[in-house]
PDB file of C-alpha atoms and ligand atoms in Angstrom:
ATOM      1  CA  MET A   1     112.809 106.816 148.104  1.00 39.00           C
ATOM      2  CA  LYS A   2     109.166 105.996 148.335  1.00 45.00           C
ATOM      3  CA  ALA A   3     108.207 109.296 146.712  1.00 46.00           C
ATOM      4  CA  THR A   4     110.671 108.699 143.851  1.00 46.00           C
ATOM      5  CA  GLY A   5     109.284 105.213 143.351  1.00 46.00           C
ATOM      6  CA  LEU A   6     105.745 106.555 143.066  1.00 43.00           C
ATOM      7  CA  TRP A   7     106.883 109.246 140.639  1.00 40.00           C
ATOM      8  CA  LEU A   8     108.528 106.628 138.437  1.00 40.00           C
ATOM      9  CA  VAL A   9     105.335 104.596 138.390  1.00 41.00           C
ATOM     10  CA  LEU A  10     103.345 107.687 137.424  1.00 37.00           C
ATOM     11  CA  LEU A  11     105.865 108.615 134.744  1.00 35.00           C
ATOM     12  CA  ALA A  12     105.722 105.126 133.295  1.00 40.00           C
ATOM     13  CA  ALA A  13     101.929 105.288 133.253  1.00 39.00           C
ATOM     14  CA  MET A  14     101.986 108.668 131.487  1.00 37.00           C
ATOM     15  CA  LEU A  15     104.467 107.457 128.914  1.00 34.00           C
ATOM     16  CA  THR A  16     102.299 104.427 128.257  1.00 37.00           C
ATOM     17  CA  VAL A  17      99.325 106.692 127.639  1.00 35.00           C
ATOM     18  CA  ILE A  18     101.344 108.953 125.324  1.00 34.00           C
ATOM     19  CA  PHE A  19     102.828 106.069 123.348  1.00 36.00           C
ATOM     20  CA  THR A  20      99.486 104.305 123.064  1.00 38.00           C
ATOM     21  CA  ALA A  21      97.929 107.495 121.765  1.00 36.00           C
ATOM     22  CA  THR A  22     100.743 107.972 119.222  1.00 36.00           C
ATOM     23  CA  GLY A  23     100.415 104.352 118.150  1.00 37.00           C
ATOM     24  CA  ASN A  24      96.710 104.803 117.567  1.00 38.00           C
ATOM     25  CA  ALA A  25      97.295 107.973 115.598  1.00 36.00           C
ATOM     26  CA  GLN A  26      99.684 106.082 113.335  1.00 36.00           C
ATOM     27  CA  TYR A  27      97.211 103.287 112.977  1.00 38.00           C
ATOM     28  CA  ARG A  28      94.505 105.739 111.922  1.00 39.00           C
ATOM     29  CA  ALA A  29      96.813 106.944 109.185  1.00 37.00           C
ATOM     30  CA  ALA A  30      97.236 103.398 107.831  1.00 46.00           C
ATOM     31  CA  PRO A  31      96.138 102.808 104.234  1.00 43.00           C
ATOM     32  CA  ALA A  32      92.894 101.061 105.244  1.00 47.00           C
ATOM     33  CA  ARG A  33      91.409 104.308 106.415  1.00 50.00           C
ATOM     34  CA  GLN A  34      92.524 106.534 103.581  1.00 54.00           C
ATOM     35  CA  GLY A  35      91.576 106.729  99.948  1.00 68.00           C
ATOM     36  CA  GLY A  36      88.856 105.123  97.918  1.00 90.00           C
ATOM     37  CA  LEU A  37      87.964 101.612  96.912  1.00 93.00           C
ATOM     38  CA  GLU A  38      91.156 100.994  94.896  1.00 94.00           C
ATOM     39  CA  ALA A  39      93.454 101.884  97.796  1.00 94.00           C
ATOM     40  CA  LYS A  40      91.495  99.629 100.134  1.00 95.00           C
ATOM     41  CA  LEU A  41      91.534  96.730  97.687  1.00 96.00           C
ATOM     42  CA  GLU A  42      95.300  97.055  97.378  1.00 95.00           C
ATOM     43  CA  TYR A  43      95.486  96.797 101.138  1.00 96.00           C
ATOM     44  CA  CYS A  44      93.328  93.643 101.215  1.00 97.00           C
ATOM     45  CA  LYS A  45      95.536  92.078  98.552  1.00 96.00           C
ATOM     46  CA  THR A  46      98.748  92.589 100.527  1.00 96.00           C
ATOM     47  CA  CYS A  47      97.442  89.741 102.675  1.00 97.00           C
ATOM     48  CA  HIS A  48      94.833  87.908 100.582  1.00 98.00           C
ATOM     49  CA  GLY A  49      96.983  87.721  97.431  1.00 97.00           C
ATOM     50  CA  LEU A  50      97.133  89.900  94.319  1.00 96.00           C
ATOM     51  CA  SER A  51      94.292  88.011  92.640  1.00 97.00           C
ATOM     52  CA  GLY A  52      92.548  87.081  95.898  1.00 98.00           C
ATOM     53  CA  GLN A  53      93.963  83.542  95.657  1.00 98.00           C
ATOM     54  CA  GLY A  54      94.994  83.486  99.340  1.00 98.00           C
ATOM     55  CA  TYR A  55      98.439  83.510 100.861  1.00 97.00           C
ATOM     56  CA  MET A  56     100.382  81.316 103.269  1.00 95.00           C
ATOM     57  CA  GLY A  57     101.981  83.683 105.766  1.00 90.00           C
ATOM     58  CA  TYR A  58     102.442  83.149 109.461  1.00 91.00           C
ATOM     59  CA  PHE A  59      98.653  82.556 109.370  1.00 91.00           C
ATOM     60  CA  PRO A  60      96.815  81.255 106.324  1.00 96.00           C
ATOM     61  CA  MET A  61      95.103  84.211 104.602  1.00 97.00           C
ATOM     62  CA  PRO A  62      91.934  82.810 103.060  1.00 98.00           C
ATOM     63  CA  ARG A  63      91.092  82.912  99.378  1.00 98.00           C
ATOM     64  CA  LEU A  64      88.517  85.613  98.605  1.00 98.00           C
ATOM     65  CA  ALA A  65      88.490  85.152  94.819  1.00 98.00           C
ATOM     66  CA  GLY A  66      85.090  84.009  93.535  1.00 98.00           C
ATOM     67  CA  GLN A  67      83.663  84.225  97.053  1.00 98.00           C
ATOM     68  CA  GLN A  68      79.957  85.037  97.407  1.00 98.00           C
ATOM     69  CA  PRO A  69      79.561  88.798  98.015  1.00 98.00           C
ATOM     70  CA  ASP A  70      76.768  88.289 100.587  1.00 98.00           C
ATOM     71  CA  TYR A  71      79.044  85.960 102.516  1.00 98.00           C
ATOM     72  CA  ILE A  72      82.036  88.359 102.446  1.00 98.00           C
ATOM     73  CA  GLU A  73      79.863  91.223 103.639  1.00 98.00           C
ATOM     74  CA  ALA A  74      78.275  89.113 106.390  1.00 97.00           C
ATOM     75  CA  GLN A  75      81.710  88.012 107.634  1.00 98.00           C
ATOM     76  CA  LEU A  76      83.114  91.558 107.633  1.00 98.00           C
ATOM     77  CA  ARG A  77      80.156  92.541 109.826  1.00 97.00           C
ATOM     78  CA  ALA A  78      80.758  89.522 112.051  1.00 98.00           C
ATOM     79  CA  PHE A  79      84.400  90.612 112.580  1.00 98.00           C
ATOM     80  CA  ILE A  80      83.289  94.187 113.364  1.00 97.00           C
ATOM     81  CA  GLU A  81      80.650  93.005 115.847  1.00 97.00           C
ATOM     82  CA  ARG A  82      83.093  90.427 117.279  1.00 96.00           C
ATOM     83  CA  ARG A  83      80.716  87.576 116.622  1.00 98.00           C
ATOM     84  CA  ARG A  84      83.717  86.192 114.744  1.00 98.00           C
ATOM     85  CA  THR A  85      86.952  86.671 116.658  1.00 96.00           C
ATOM     86  CA  ASN A  86      90.083  87.611 114.765  1.00 96.00           C
ATOM     87  CA  PRO A  87      92.172  90.594 115.909  1.00 94.00           C
ATOM     88  CA  ILE A  88      93.696  91.206 112.462  1.00 96.00           C
ATOM     89  CA  MET A  89      90.393  91.364 110.624  1.00 97.00           C
ATOM     90  CA  PHE A  90      88.744  93.366 113.412  1.00 97.00           C
ATOM     91  CA  ASN A  91      91.407  96.043 112.934  1.00 97.00           C
ATOM     92  CA  VAL A  92      90.997  95.934 109.165  1.00 96.00           C
ATOM     93  CA  ALA A  93      87.209  95.975 109.075  1.00 97.00           C
ATOM     94  CA  HIS A  94      86.000  98.225 111.890  1.00 96.00           C
ATOM     95  CA  VAL A  95      87.111 101.390 110.057  1.00 95.00           C
ATOM     96  CA  LEU A  96      85.128 100.576 106.892  1.00 95.00           C
ATOM     97  CA  SER A  97      81.831 102.300 106.121  1.00 94.00           C
ATOM     98  CA  PRO A  98      78.763 100.166 105.308  1.00 94.00           C
ATOM     99  CA  SER A  99      78.836 101.171 101.617  1.00 94.00           C
ATOM    100  CA  MET A 100      82.560 100.344 101.442  1.00 95.00           C
ATOM    101  CA  LEU A 101      81.856  96.883 102.875  1.00 95.00           C
ATOM    102  CA  THR A 102      79.430  96.228 100.035  1.00 95.00           C
ATOM    103  CA  ALA A 103      81.793  97.577  97.365  1.00 95.00           C
ATOM    104  CA  LEU A 104      84.718  95.479  98.640  1.00 95.00           C
ATOM    105  CA  ALA A 105      82.586  92.334  98.900  1.00 95.00           C
ATOM    106  CA  THR A 106      81.409  92.665  95.293  1.00 95.00           C
ATOM    107  CA  HIS A 107      84.910  93.091  93.871  1.00 95.00           C
ATOM    108  CA  PHE A 108      86.225  89.583  94.600  1.00 97.00           C
ATOM    109  CA  ARG A 109      83.355  87.857  92.802  1.00 95.00           C
ATOM    110  CA  GLY A 110      84.957  88.420  89.395  1.00 95.00           C
ATOM    111  CA  LEU A 111      88.418  87.025  90.212  1.00 97.00           C
ATOM    112  CA  ASN A 112      89.176  83.457  89.181  1.00 97.00           C
ATOM    113  CA  PRO A 113      92.780  82.377  89.858  1.00 97.00           C
ATOM    114  CA  ARG A 114      93.765  78.704  89.995  1.00 97.00           C
ATOM    115  CA  PRO A 115      93.416  76.965  93.386  1.00 97.00           C
ATOM    116  CA  PHE A 116      96.377  77.672  95.663  1.00 95.00           C
ATOM    117  CA  GLY A 117      97.191  73.955  96.000  1.00 94.00           C
ATOM    118  CA  GLY A 118      99.606  72.228  98.352  1.00 95.00           C
ATOM    119  CA  ALA A 119      97.147  70.047 100.307  1.00 97.00           C
ATOM    120  CA  PRO A 120      98.078  66.441 101.164  1.00 97.00           C
ATOM    121  CA  ARG A 121      96.735  64.061  98.535  1.00 96.00           C
ATOM    122  CA  GLY A 122      96.356  60.875 100.610  1.00 97.00           C
ATOM    123  CA  SER A 123      92.658  61.088 101.483  1.00 97.00           C
ATOM    124  CA  LEU A 124      91.085  62.907  98.518  1.00 98.00           C
ATOM    125  CA  ALA A 125      88.700  60.023  97.804  1.00 98.00           C
ATOM    126  CA  GLU A 126      87.445  60.015 101.403  1.00 98.00           C
ATOM    127  CA  GLY A 127      87.087  63.811 101.236  1.00 98.00           C
ATOM    128  CA  LYS A 128      85.026  63.603  98.041  1.00 98.00           C
ATOM    129  CA  LYS A 129      82.716  61.047  99.649  1.00 98.00           C
ATOM    130  CA  ILE A 130      82.163  63.244 102.725  1.00 98.00           C
ATOM    131  CA  PHE A 131      81.536  66.264 100.505  1.00 98.00           C
ATOM    132  CA  GLU A 132      78.983  64.460  98.342  1.00 98.00           C
ATOM    133  CA  GLU A 133      77.338  62.078 100.828  1.00 98.00           C
ATOM    134  CA  GLY A 134      78.147  63.342 104.329  1.00 98.00           C
ATOM    135  CA  LEU A 135      78.664  60.932 107.235  1.00 98.00           C
ATOM    136  CA  PRO A 136      75.182  59.630 108.065  1.00 97.00           C
ATOM    137  CA  GLU A 137      76.464  57.632 111.074  1.00 97.00           C
ATOM    138  CA  ALA A 138      77.892  60.860 112.608  1.00 97.00           C
ATOM    139  CA  ASN A 139      74.961  63.111 111.664  1.00 97.00           C
ATOM    140  CA  VAL A 140      77.087  65.057 109.183  1.00 98.00           C
ATOM    141  CA  PRO A 141      75.076  66.175 106.147  1.00 98.00           C
ATOM    142  CA  ALA A 142      76.501  66.265 102.623  1.00 98.00           C
ATOM    143  CA  CYS A 143      78.430  69.521 102.225  1.00 98.00           C
ATOM    144  CA  SER A 144      77.257  69.781  98.628  1.00 98.00           C
ATOM    145  CA  ALA A 145      73.634  70.129  99.817  1.00 98.00           C
ATOM    146  CA  CYS A 146      74.388  73.681 100.946  1.00 98.00           C
ATOM    147  CA  HIS A 147      77.761  74.622  99.438  1.00 98.00           C
ATOM    148  CA  GLY A 148      76.709  73.377  95.957  1.00 98.00           C
ATOM    149  CA  THR A 149      77.953  70.371  93.985  1.00 98.00           C
ATOM    150  CA  ASP A 150      80.768  72.560  92.592  1.00 98.00           C
ATOM    151  CA  GLY A 151      81.526  73.987  96.068  1.00 98.00           C
ATOM    152  CA  HIS A 152      80.849  77.549  94.882  1.00 98.00           C
ATOM    153  CA  GLY A 153      78.251  78.359  97.580  1.00 98.00           C
ATOM    154  CA  GLN A 154      75.386  80.805  97.250  1.00 98.00           C
ATOM    155  CA  ASN A 155      74.350  83.994  99.035  1.00 98.00           C
ATOM    156  CA  GLU A 156      75.554  83.720 102.646  1.00 98.00           C
ATOM    157  CA  ILE A 157      76.778  80.149 102.146  1.00 98.00           C
ATOM    158  CA  PRO A 158      80.470  80.427 101.282  1.00 98.00           C
ATOM    159  CA  ARG A 159      82.424  79.079  98.369  1.00 98.00           C
ATOM    160  CA  LEU A 160      84.782  76.339  99.577  1.00 98.00           C
ATOM    161  CA  ALA A 161      86.308  75.558  96.156  1.00 98.00           C
ATOM    162  CA  GLY A 162      90.004  76.448  95.979  1.00 98.00           C
ATOM    163  CA  GLN A 163      90.153  77.511  99.625  1.00 98.00           C
ATOM    164  CA  LEU A 164      93.542  77.106 101.339  1.00 98.00           C
ATOM    165  CA  TYR A 165      93.796  73.734 103.063  1.00 98.00           C
ATOM    166  CA  PRO A 166      95.224  74.986 106.400  1.00 98.00           C
ATOM    167  CA  TYR A 167      92.594  77.739 106.561  1.00 98.00           C
ATOM    168  CA  THR A 168      89.674  75.312 106.115  1.00 98.00           C
ATOM    169  CA  VAL A 169      91.144  72.865 108.632  1.00 98.00           C
ATOM    170  CA  GLY A 170      91.614  75.742 111.096  1.00 98.00           C
ATOM    171  CA  GLN A 171      88.039  77.034 110.727  1.00 98.00           C
ATOM    172  CA  LEU A 172      86.427  73.623 111.080  1.00 98.00           C
ATOM    173  CA  SER A 173      88.564  72.726 114.120  1.00 97.00           C
ATOM    174  CA  GLY A 174      88.149  76.090 115.872  1.00 96.00           C
ATOM    175  CA  TRP A 175      84.497  76.771 115.047  1.00 97.00           C
ATOM    176  CA  LYS A 176      83.075  77.008 118.536  1.00 95.00           C
ATOM    177  CA  THR A 177      85.779  79.351 119.864  1.00 96.00           C
ATOM    178  CA  GLU A 178      86.040  81.700 116.866  1.00 96.00           C
ATOM    179  CA  ARG A 179      82.635  81.921 115.235  1.00 98.00           C
ATOM    180  CA  GLY A 180      79.165  82.634 116.586  1.00 97.00           C
ATOM    181  CA  GLN A 181      80.592  84.372 119.667  1.00 97.00           C
ATOM    182  CA  GLY A 182      78.496  86.563 121.973  1.00 92.00           C
ATOM    183  CA  SER A 183      74.809  86.137 122.613  1.00 91.00           C
ATOM    184  CA  ALA A 184      73.333  86.854 119.155  1.00 89.00           C
ATOM    185  CA  VAL A 185      72.622  83.739 117.091  1.00 92.00           C
ATOM    186  CA  ASP A 186      73.838  84.126 113.493  1.00 96.00           C
ATOM    187  CA  THR A 187      74.373  82.010 110.358  1.00 97.00           C
ATOM    188  CA  SER A 188      77.449  80.397 111.910  1.00 97.00           C
ATOM    189  CA  ALA A 189      75.058  78.260 114.016  1.00 97.00           C
ATOM    190  CA  ILE A 190      74.099  76.357 110.844  1.00 97.00           C
ATOM    191  CA  MET A 191      77.638  74.941 110.559  1.00 97.00           C
ATOM    192  CA  ALA A 192      78.368  74.399 114.257  1.00 97.00           C
ATOM    193  CA  PRO A 193      77.038  70.822 114.635  1.00 97.00           C
ATOM    194  CA  THR A 194      78.647  69.740 111.345  1.00 98.00           C
ATOM    195  CA  ALA A 195      82.065  71.091 112.367  1.00 98.00           C
ATOM    196  CA  HIS A 196      81.680  69.508 115.796  1.00 98.00           C
ATOM    197  CA  ASN A 197      80.708  66.041 114.538  1.00 98.00           C
ATOM    198  CA  MET A 198      83.711  65.494 112.255  1.00 98.00           C
ATOM    199  CA  THR A 199      86.957  63.936 113.486  1.00 98.00           C
ATOM    200  CA  ARG A 200      90.278  65.648 112.761  1.00 98.00           C
ATOM    201  CA  SER A 201      91.112  63.203 109.955  1.00 98.00           C
ATOM    202  CA  GLN A 202      87.671  63.667 108.345  1.00 98.00           C
ATOM    203  CA  VAL A 203      88.150  67.455 108.520  1.00 98.00           C
ATOM    204  CA  GLU A 204      91.554  67.098 106.842  1.00 98.00           C
ATOM    205  CA  ALA A 205      90.153  64.836 104.123  1.00 98.00           C
ATOM    206  CA  VAL A 206      87.284  67.144 103.148  1.00 98.00           C
ATOM    207  CA  ALA A 207      89.475  70.281 103.419  1.00 98.00           C
ATOM    208  CA  ALA A 208      92.020  68.714 101.054  1.00 98.00           C
ATOM    209  CA  TYR A 209      89.277  67.727  98.594  1.00 98.00           C
ATOM    210  CA  VAL A 210      87.667  71.183  98.362  1.00 98.00           C
ATOM    211  CA  SER A 211      91.062  72.942  98.164  1.00 98.00           C
ATOM    212  CA  ASN A 212      91.559  71.389  94.720  1.00 98.00           C
ATOM    213  CA  LEU A 213      88.123  72.238  93.291  1.00 98.00           C
ATOM    214  CA  PRO A 214      88.356  74.907  90.569  1.00 97.00           C
TER     215      PRO A 214
HETATM  216  C1  HEC B 301      97.117  91.989 107.621  1.00 80.14           C
HETATM  217  C2  HEC B 301      96.527  90.945 106.803  1.00 80.14           C
HETATM  218  C3  HEC B 301      95.118  91.140 106.299  1.00 80.14           C
HETATM  219  C4  HEC B 301      94.598  92.223 105.613  1.00 80.14           C
HETATM  220  C5  HEC B 301      95.297  93.530 105.250  1.00 80.14           C
HETATM  221  C6  HEC B 301      93.246  91.864 105.268  1.00 80.14           C
HETATM  222  N1  HEC B 301      92.938  90.612 105.735  1.00 80.14           N
HETATM  223 FE1  HEC B 301      91.155  89.660 105.584  1.00 80.14          FE
HETATM  224  N2  HEC B 301      91.857  88.079 106.663  1.00 80.14           N
HETATM  225  C7  HEC B 301      93.131  87.995 107.183  1.00 80.14           C
HETATM  226  C8  HEC B 301      93.231  86.760 107.970  1.00 80.14           C
HETATM  227  C9  HEC B 301      94.462  86.260 108.729  1.00 80.14           C
HETATM  228  C10 HEC B 301      91.972  86.132 107.894  1.00 80.14           C
HETATM  229  C11 HEC B 301      91.546  84.807 108.555  1.00 80.14           C
HETATM  230  C12 HEC B 301      90.801  85.146 109.804  1.00 80.14           C
HETATM  231  C13 HEC B 301      90.375  83.942 110.594  1.00 80.14           C
HETATM  232  O1  HEC B 301      91.174  83.015 110.741  1.00 80.14           O
HETATM  233  O2  HEC B 301      89.220  83.938 111.078  1.00 80.14           O
HETATM  234  C14 HEC B 301      91.126  86.992 107.061  1.00 80.14           C
HETATM  235  C15 HEC B 301      89.800  86.719 106.762  1.00 80.14           C
HETATM  236  C16 HEC B 301      89.008  87.502 105.949  1.00 80.14           C
HETATM  237  C17 HEC B 301      87.647  87.179 105.569  1.00 80.14           C
HETATM  238  C18 HEC B 301      86.880  85.915 105.933  1.00 80.14           C
HETATM  239  C19 HEC B 301      87.010  84.949 104.758  1.00 80.14           C
HETATM  240  C20 HEC B 301      86.231  83.680 104.904  1.00 80.14           C
HETATM  241  O3  HEC B 301      86.368  82.822 104.007  1.00 80.14           O
HETATM  242  O4  HEC B 301      85.470  83.533 105.859  1.00 80.14           O
HETATM  243  C21 HEC B 301      87.209  88.189 104.766  1.00 80.14           C
HETATM  244  C22 HEC B 301      85.842  88.305 104.110  1.00 80.14           C
HETATM  245  C23 HEC B 301      88.289  89.148 104.638  1.00 80.14           C
HETATM  246  N3  HEC B 301      89.368  88.698 105.371  1.00 80.14           N
HETATM  247  C24 HEC B 301      88.211  90.298 103.877  1.00 80.14           C
HETATM  248  C25 HEC B 301      89.228  91.271 103.810  1.00 80.14           C
HETATM  249  C26 HEC B 301      89.095  92.511 103.119  1.00 80.14           C
HETATM  250  C27 HEC B 301      87.879  92.939 102.295  1.00 80.14           C
HETATM  251  C28 HEC B 301      90.269  93.194 103.314  1.00 80.14           C
HETATM  252  C29 HEC B 301      90.623  94.601 102.851  1.00 80.14           C
HETATM  253  C30 HEC B 301      89.743  95.665 103.300  1.00 80.14           C
HETATM  254  C31 HEC B 301      91.123  92.360 104.138  1.00 80.14           C
HETATM  255  N4  HEC B 301      90.457  91.195 104.419  1.00 80.14           N
HETATM  256  C32 HEC B 301      92.393  92.694 104.555  1.00 80.14           C
HETATM  257  C33 HEC B 301      94.163  88.893 106.998  1.00 80.14           C
HETATM  258  C34 HEC B 301      94.052  90.129 106.379  1.00 80.14           C
HETATM  259  C1  HEC B 302      72.808  73.167 106.092  1.00 80.14           C
HETATM  260  C2  HEC B 302      73.732  73.851 105.217  1.00 80.14           C
HETATM  261  C3  HEC B 302      75.213  73.516 105.319  1.00 80.14           C
HETATM  262  C4  HEC B 302      75.804  72.267 105.225  1.00 80.14           C
HETATM  263  C5  HEC B 302      75.122  70.915 105.027  1.00 80.14           C
HETATM  264  C6  HEC B 302      77.227  72.489 105.321  1.00 80.14           C
HETATM  265  N1  HEC B 302      77.486  73.820 105.461  1.00 80.14           N
HETATM  266 FE1  HEC B 302      79.325  74.671 105.689  1.00 80.14          FE
HETATM  267  N2  HEC B 302      78.472  76.498 105.912  1.00 80.14           N
HETATM  268  C7  HEC B 302      77.108  76.763 105.866  1.00 80.14           C
HETATM  269  C8  HEC B 302      76.881  78.168 106.169  1.00 80.14           C
HETATM  270  C9  HEC B 302      75.555  78.876 106.218  1.00 80.14           C
HETATM  271  C10 HEC B 302      78.165  78.729 106.396  1.00 80.14           C
HETATM  272  C11 HEC B 302      78.468  80.179 106.789  1.00 80.14           C
HETATM  273  C12 HEC B 302      78.564  80.241 108.294  1.00 80.14           C
HETATM  274  C13 HEC B 302      78.758  81.630 108.842  1.00 80.14           C
HETATM  275  O1  HEC B 302      77.993  82.526 108.477  1.00 80.14           O
HETATM  276  O2  HEC B 302      79.698  81.801 109.635  1.00 80.14           O
HETATM  277  C14 HEC B 302      79.127  77.663 106.229  1.00 80.14           C
HETATM  278  C15 HEC B 302      80.496  77.819 106.394  1.00 80.14           C
HETATM  279  C16 HEC B 302      81.437  76.829 106.189  1.00 80.14           C
HETATM  280  C17 HEC B 302      82.870  76.999 106.276  1.00 80.14           C
HETATM  281  C18 HEC B 302      83.608  78.288 106.546  1.00 80.14           C
HETATM  282  C19 HEC B 302      84.163  78.804 105.231  1.00 80.14           C
HETATM  283  C20 HEC B 302      85.043  79.999 105.347  1.00 80.14           C
HETATM  284  O3  HEC B 302      85.404  80.533 104.291  1.00 80.14           O
HETATM  285  O4  HEC B 302      85.389  80.403 106.463  1.00 80.14           O
HETATM  286  C21 HEC B 302      83.442  75.788 106.016  1.00 80.14           C
HETATM  287  C22 HEC B 302      84.923  75.462 105.978  1.00 80.14           C
HETATM  288  C23 HEC B 302      82.365  74.858 105.764  1.00 80.14           C
HETATM  289  N3  HEC B 302      81.149  75.506 105.884  1.00 80.14           N
HETATM  290  C24 HEC B 302      82.555  73.531 105.448  1.00 80.14           C
HETATM  291  C25 HEC B 302      81.538  72.597 105.322  1.00 80.14           C
HETATM  292  C26 HEC B 302      81.758  71.175 105.138  1.00 80.14           C
HETATM  293  C27 HEC B 302      83.117  70.532 104.987  1.00 80.14           C
HETATM  294  C28 HEC B 302      80.526  70.594 105.096  1.00 80.14           C
HETATM  295  C29 HEC B 302      80.202  69.116 104.949  1.00 80.14           C
HETATM  296  C30 HEC B 302      80.830  68.207 105.885  1.00 80.14           C
HETATM  297  C31 HEC B 302      79.526  71.647 105.261  1.00 80.14           C
HETATM  298  N4  HEC B 302      80.186  72.845 105.389  1.00 80.14           N
HETATM  299  C32 HEC B 302      78.159  71.464 105.277  1.00 80.14           C
HETATM  300  C33 HEC B 302      76.122  75.851 105.574  1.00 80.14           C
HETATM  301  C34 HEC B 302      76.286  74.479 105.468  1.00 80.14           C
END
């Protein structure tokens, strides 16, 4: 009996190895790895929306349309190096070559769909005030100082305009567990104190405000 039990354990372990290997082989054949730029862009758009406008699935898929290319490229590298933790985007990005990262990042710049919409409208005025003036009493600087008065960002500072409300709320609330991970200090450190010093309702107000900016 004991010998049979051991054999079953070994068999199960072998099967696990075989199935894992097969699974990986299938994953390697997924569209992200094959084909040129067009095929990869089509893949991105299955989640991020046909015109990069974002998509509300089980998770919010952020808007990439009009996003700063330097920012997109920097974030793809952050996913690959696990400084930014997200299992979906790690799987998507780690197979991409450096020149493909640059080509993909540049593509979204030219897209300009309308904001996705759907954010609560109750605290838009408070959100506008935070965006333009910050919260001096809480050491929160004006967002517009870095992200631009139109919220379009520049270089490695992202565009916030038109971003999906639940995505922005999620990033600002989860900053310290999802971004700037590991020992290397990166650009995410610039935002960390700001994200930390806002209350949940202030985060919601400013996220709703920027989600409507064209
Ligand atoms: C299976 C769905 C899926 C696919 C396919 C996908 N993404 Fe994503 N992407 C996501 C999700 C979900 C997030 C949000 C991650 C988070 O919460 O940190 C994201 C985040 C991003 C971000 C960060 C955006 C920001 O504002 O910080 C970039 C850049 C990005 N994706 C680029 C791409 C590119 C380029 C492709 C195609 C090569 C792609 N994605 C394909 C689901 C996907
Ligand atoms: C001192 C400059 C600076 C100020 C002020 C600032 N930000 Fe940022 N913000 C950044 C930088 C740089 C990043 C990119 C961080 C990274 O590389 O991960 C960023 C990223 C973000 C992101 C992530 C966007 C995405 O697509 O994932 C959000 C959301 C954000 N900022 C919101 C705000 C809000 C709201 C305010 C005002 C309360 C604000 N920021 C003020 C510099 C700033």
